[in-house]
Short mmCIF file of C-alpha atoms in Angstrom, two decimals:
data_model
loop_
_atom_site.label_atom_id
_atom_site.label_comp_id
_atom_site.label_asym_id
_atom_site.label_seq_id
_atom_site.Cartn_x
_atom_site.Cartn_y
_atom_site.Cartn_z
CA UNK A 1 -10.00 1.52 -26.18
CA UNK A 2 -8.55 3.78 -23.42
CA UNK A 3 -6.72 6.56 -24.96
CA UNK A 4 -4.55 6.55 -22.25
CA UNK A 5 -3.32 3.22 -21.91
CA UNK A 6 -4.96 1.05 -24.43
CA UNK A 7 -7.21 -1.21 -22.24
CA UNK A 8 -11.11 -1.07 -22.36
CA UNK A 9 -14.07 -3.01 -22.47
CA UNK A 10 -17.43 -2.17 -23.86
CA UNK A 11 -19.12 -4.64 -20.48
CA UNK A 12 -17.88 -2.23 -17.71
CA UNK A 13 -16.42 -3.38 -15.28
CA UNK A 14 -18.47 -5.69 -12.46
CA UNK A 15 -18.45 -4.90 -8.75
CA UNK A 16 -19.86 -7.77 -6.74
CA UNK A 17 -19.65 -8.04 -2.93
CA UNK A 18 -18.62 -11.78 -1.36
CA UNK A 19 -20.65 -12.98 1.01
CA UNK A 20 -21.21 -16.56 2.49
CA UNK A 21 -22.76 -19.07 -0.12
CA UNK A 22 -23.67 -16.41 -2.73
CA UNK A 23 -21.95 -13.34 -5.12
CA UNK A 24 -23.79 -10.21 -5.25
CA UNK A 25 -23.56 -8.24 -8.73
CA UNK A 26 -23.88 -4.72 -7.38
CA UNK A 27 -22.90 -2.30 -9.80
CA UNK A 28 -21.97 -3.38 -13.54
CA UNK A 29 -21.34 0.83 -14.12
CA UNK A 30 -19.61 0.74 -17.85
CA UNK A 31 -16.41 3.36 -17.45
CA UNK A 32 -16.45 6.22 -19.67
CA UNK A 33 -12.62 6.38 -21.02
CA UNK A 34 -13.07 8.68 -23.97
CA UNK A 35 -13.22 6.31 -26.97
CA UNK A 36 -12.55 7.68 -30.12
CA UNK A 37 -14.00 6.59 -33.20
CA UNK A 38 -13.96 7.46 -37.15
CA UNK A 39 -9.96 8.96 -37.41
CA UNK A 40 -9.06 6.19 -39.38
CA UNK A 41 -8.62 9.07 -42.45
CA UNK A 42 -6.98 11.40 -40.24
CA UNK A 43 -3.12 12.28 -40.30
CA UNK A 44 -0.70 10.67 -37.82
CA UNK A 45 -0.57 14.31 -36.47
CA UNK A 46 -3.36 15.22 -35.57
CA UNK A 47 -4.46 11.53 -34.54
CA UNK A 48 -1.45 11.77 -32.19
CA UNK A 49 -3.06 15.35 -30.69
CA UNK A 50 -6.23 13.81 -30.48
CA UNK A 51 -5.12 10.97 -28.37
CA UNK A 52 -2.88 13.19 -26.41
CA UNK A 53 -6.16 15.38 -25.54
CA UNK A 54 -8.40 12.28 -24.93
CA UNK A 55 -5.70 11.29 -22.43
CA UNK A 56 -5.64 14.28 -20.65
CA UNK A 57 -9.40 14.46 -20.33
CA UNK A 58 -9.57 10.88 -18.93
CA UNK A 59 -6.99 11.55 -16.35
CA UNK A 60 -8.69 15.14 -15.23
CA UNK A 61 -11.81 13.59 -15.03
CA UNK A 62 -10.55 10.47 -12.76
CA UNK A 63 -8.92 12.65 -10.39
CA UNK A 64 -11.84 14.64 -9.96
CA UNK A 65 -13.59 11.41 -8.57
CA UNK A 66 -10.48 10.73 -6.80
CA UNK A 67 -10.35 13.72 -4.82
CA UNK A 68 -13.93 13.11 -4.38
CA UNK A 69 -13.00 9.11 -2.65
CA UNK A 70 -10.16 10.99 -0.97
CA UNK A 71 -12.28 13.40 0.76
CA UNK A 72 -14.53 10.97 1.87
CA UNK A 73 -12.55 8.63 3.50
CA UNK A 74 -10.58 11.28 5.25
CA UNK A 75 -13.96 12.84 6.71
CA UNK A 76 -14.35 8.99 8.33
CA UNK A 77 -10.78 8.49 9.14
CA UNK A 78 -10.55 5.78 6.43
CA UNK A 79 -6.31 5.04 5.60
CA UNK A 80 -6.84 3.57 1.90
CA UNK A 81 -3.57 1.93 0.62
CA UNK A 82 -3.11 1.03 -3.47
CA UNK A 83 -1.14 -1.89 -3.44
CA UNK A 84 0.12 -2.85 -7.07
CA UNK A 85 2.81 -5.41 -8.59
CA UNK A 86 3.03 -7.60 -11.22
CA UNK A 87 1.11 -11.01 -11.25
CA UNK A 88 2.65 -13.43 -8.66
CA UNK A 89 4.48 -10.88 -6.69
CA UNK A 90 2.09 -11.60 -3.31
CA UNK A 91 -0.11 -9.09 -2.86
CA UNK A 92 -2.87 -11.25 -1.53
CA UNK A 93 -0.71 -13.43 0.41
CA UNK A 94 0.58 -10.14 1.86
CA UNK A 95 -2.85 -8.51 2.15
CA UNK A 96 -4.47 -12.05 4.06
CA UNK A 97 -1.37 -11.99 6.85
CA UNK A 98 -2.32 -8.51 7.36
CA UNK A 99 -5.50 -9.07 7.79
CA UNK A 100 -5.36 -11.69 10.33
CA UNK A 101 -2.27 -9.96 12.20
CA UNK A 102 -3.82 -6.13 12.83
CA UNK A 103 -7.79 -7.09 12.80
CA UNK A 104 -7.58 -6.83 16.41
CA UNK A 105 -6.44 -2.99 15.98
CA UNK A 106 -8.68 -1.70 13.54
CA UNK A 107 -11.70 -2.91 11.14
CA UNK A 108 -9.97 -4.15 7.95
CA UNK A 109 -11.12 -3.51 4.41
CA UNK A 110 -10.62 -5.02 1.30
CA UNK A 111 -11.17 -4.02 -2.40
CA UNK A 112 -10.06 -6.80 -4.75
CA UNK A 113 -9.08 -5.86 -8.66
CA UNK A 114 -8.45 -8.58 -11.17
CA UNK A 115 -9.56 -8.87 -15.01
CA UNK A 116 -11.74 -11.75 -14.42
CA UNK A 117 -12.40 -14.17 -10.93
CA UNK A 118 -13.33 -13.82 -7.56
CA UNK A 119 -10.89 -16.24 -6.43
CA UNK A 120 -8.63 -13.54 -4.68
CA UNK A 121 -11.56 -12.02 -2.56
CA UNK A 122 -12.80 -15.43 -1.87
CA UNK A 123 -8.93 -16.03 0.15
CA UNK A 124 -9.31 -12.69 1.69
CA UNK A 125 -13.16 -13.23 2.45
CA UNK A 126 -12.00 -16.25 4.60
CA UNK A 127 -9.82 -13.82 6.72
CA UNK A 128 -13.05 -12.43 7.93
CA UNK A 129 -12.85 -9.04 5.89
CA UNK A 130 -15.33 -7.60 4.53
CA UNK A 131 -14.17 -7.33 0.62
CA UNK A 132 -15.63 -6.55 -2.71
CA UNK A 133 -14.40 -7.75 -5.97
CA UNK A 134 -14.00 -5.31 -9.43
CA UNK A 135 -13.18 -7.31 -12.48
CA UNK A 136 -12.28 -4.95 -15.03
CA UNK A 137 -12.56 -7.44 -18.24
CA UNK A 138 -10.59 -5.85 -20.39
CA UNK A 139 -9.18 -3.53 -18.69
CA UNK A 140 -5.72 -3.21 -16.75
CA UNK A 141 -5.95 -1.16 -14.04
CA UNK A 142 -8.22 0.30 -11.46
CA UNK A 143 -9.80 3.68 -11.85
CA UNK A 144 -11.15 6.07 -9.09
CA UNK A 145 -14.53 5.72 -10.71
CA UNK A 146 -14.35 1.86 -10.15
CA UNK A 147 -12.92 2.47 -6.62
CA UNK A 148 -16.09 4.91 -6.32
CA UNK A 149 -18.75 2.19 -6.67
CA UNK A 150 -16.60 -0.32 -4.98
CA UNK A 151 -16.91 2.11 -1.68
CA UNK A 152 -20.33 2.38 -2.36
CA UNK A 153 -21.04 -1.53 -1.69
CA UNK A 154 -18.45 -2.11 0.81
CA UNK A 155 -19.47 0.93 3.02
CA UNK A 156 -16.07 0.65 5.33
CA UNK A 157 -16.61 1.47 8.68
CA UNK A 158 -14.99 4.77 10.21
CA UNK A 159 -11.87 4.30 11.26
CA UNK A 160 -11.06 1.51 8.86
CA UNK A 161 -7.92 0.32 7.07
CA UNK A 162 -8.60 -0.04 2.88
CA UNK A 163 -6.43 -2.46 1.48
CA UNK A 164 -6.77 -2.02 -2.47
CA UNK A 165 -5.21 -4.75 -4.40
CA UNK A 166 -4.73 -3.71 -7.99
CA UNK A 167 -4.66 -5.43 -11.24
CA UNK A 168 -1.38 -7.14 -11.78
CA UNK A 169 0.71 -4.43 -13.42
CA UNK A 170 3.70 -2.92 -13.35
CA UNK A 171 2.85 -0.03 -15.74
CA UNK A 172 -0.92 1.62 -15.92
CA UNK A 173 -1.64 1.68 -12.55
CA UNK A 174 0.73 3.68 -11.62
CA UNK A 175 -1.09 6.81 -14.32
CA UNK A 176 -4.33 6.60 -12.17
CA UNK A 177 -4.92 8.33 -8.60
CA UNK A 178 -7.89 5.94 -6.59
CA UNK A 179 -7.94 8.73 -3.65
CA UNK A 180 -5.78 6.89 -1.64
CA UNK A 181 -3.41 7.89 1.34
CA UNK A 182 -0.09 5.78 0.19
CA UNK A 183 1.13 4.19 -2.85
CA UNK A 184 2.89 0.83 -2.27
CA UNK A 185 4.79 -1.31 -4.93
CA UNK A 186 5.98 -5.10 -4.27
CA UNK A 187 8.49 -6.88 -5.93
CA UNK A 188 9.62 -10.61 -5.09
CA UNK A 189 12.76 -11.51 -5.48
CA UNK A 190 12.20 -14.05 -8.00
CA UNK A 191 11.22 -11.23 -10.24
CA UNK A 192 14.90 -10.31 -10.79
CA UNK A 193 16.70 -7.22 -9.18
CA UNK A 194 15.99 -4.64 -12.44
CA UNK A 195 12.33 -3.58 -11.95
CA UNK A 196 12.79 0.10 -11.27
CA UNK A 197 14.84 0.06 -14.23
CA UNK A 198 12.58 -1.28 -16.43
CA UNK A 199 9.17 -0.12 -14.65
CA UNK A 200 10.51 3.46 -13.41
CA UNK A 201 7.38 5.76 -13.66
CA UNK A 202 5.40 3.31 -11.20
CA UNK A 203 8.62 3.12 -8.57
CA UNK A 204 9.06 7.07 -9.18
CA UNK A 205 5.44 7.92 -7.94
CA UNK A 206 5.61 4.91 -4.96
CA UNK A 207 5.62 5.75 -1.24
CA UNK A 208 6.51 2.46 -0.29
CA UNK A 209 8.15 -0.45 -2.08
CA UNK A 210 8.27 -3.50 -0.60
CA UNK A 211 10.61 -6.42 -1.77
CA UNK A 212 8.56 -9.97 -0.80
CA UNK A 213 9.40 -13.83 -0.65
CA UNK A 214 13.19 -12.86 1.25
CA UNK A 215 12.89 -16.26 2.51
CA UNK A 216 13.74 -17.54 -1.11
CA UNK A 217 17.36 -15.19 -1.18
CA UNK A 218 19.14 -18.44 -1.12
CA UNK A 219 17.60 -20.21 -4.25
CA UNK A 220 17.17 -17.12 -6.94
CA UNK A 221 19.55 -14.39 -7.78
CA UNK A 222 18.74 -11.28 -5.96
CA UNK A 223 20.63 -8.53 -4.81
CA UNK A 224 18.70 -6.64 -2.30
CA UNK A 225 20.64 -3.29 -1.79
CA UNK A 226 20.96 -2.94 -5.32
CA UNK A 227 17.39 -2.99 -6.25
CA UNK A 228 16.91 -0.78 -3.11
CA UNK A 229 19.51 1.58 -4.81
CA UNK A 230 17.63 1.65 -8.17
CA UNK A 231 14.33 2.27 -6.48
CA UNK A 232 15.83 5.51 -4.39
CA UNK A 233 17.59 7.10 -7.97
CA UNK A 234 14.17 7.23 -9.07
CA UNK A 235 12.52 8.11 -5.88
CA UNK A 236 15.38 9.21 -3.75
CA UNK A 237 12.16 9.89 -0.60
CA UNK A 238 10.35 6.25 -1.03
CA UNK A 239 10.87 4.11 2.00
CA UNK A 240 11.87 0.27 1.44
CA UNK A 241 10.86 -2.51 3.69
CA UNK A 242 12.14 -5.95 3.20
CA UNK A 243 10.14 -8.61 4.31
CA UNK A 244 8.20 -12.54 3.29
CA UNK A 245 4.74 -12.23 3.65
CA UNK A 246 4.75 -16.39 3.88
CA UNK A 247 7.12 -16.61 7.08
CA UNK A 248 6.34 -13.02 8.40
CA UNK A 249 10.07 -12.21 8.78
CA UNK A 250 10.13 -8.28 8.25
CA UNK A 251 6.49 -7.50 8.38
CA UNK A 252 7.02 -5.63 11.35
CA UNK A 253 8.37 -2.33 9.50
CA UNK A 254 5.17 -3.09 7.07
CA UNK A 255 2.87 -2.58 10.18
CA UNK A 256 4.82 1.11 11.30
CA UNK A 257 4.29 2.49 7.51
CA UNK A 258 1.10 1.36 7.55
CA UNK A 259 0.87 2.99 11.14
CA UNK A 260 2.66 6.30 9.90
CA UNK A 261 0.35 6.66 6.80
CA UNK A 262 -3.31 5.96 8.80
CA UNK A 263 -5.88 9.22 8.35
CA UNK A 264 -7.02 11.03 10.66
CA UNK A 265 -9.97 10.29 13.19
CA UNK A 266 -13.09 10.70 11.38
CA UNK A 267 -14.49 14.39 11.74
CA UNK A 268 -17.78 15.73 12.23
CA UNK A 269 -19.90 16.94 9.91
CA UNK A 270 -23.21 18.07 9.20
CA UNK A 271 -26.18 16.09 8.23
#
């Protein structure tokens, strides 16, 4: 398993590209996460210092291939966004409105990460974006690795806006830098109001959290400007933008962040 958060799976994770009337298996690239095996003998000790190490050496090597992605996409002007939240919060519901609302403006993206289906990227394929789906089996979060081969099948043109829905998680996801330009965390109100407090470490590294499904304030208890308050102890810097990706009130302010965190225009370079 993954020293660093526990998930893993000896299949790899599968990157396949939807296209009309078929699924393309592109890349089925098994994720090295420094397992460790034979220290069932050790002593807690030094199995706790040999986790700790394994840990450290997963998370230097993935930001090595995330600076990597993150060079990349800034050489072609690329704006990558890492959009995580528990299950049911409505990310894709978020990311399809989007899509259909800012097309016009720019070519739109789409990376799709769930354990198992393509039934996600199959809604977003119907926007008319191009998108690739990574199941990660096992596993519980994307990787920069996994966001590596994704790139490498979806080829986004220059200039694009990547849209990079996570796995549904509130905790591991936050540990693991894809090389993207902004952070974003959704809650929905039906969640409850005490997500930062129990999730802080994602809300402390978010640029953005946005609260979803507003238009259901009058049927769940929800106190907006205290969850807003909890988020900004943690992360007094992180903007907030209220909004219900079903009716569209509020997605407005979602379209200037998205605006204010865009990449440059691609640059030269040599051949």
């Amino acid at each position: 398993m993954c020293a660093t958060c526990g998930c893993g799976d000896t299949a790899g994770p599968r990157v396949s590209v939807v296209e009309e009337g078929q699924h393309e298996q592109v890349d089925g690239h098994e994720q090295e996460h420094g397992h460790g095996h034979g220290h069932g003998h050790d002593h807690q000790h030094g199995h706790s210092e040999h986790t700790v190490l394994l840990a450290q050496q997963v998370l230097a090597k993935n930001d090595g291939i995330a600076l990597h992605n993150r060079e990349w996409m800034r050489v072609r002007g690329i704006t990558a966004l890492n959009i995580m939240s528990s299950p049911g919060a409505g990310k894709t519901t978020l990311l399809a409105r989007t899509i259909r609302e800012l097309t016009r403006e720019r070519p739109i993206a789409v990376i799709e990460g769930d354990q198992e289906t393509r039934l996600d990227a199959e809604r977003i394929h119907e926007t008319g974006a191009s998108v690739v789906q990574v199941n990660t089996g096992a596993g519980c979060h994307l990787d920069a690795e996994m966001i590596d081969h994704a790139l490498r099948a979806l080829d986004p043109p220059d200039g694009s806006l990547l849209l990079i829905e996570n796995v549904g998680n509130l905790v591991c996801p936050a540990l693991f830098d894809l090389g993207e330009e902004g952070k974003v965390v959704l809650i929905s109100t039906p969640e409850g109001v005490d997500k930062p407090k129990k999730y802080p470490h994602i809300f402390a590294v978010a640029d953005l959290v946005v609260i979803n499904k507003i238009d259901l304030l009058p049927y769940v208890e929800f106190d907006v400007d205290a969850c807003i308050a909890q988020a900004r102890m943690l992360n007094p810097a992180v903007r907030v933008v209220v909004l219900s990706a079903t009716t569209g009130e509020g997605m407005d302010g979602w379209y200037e962040w998205i605006g204010s965190r865009s990449a440059i225009s691609p640059v030269a370079v040599d051949n």
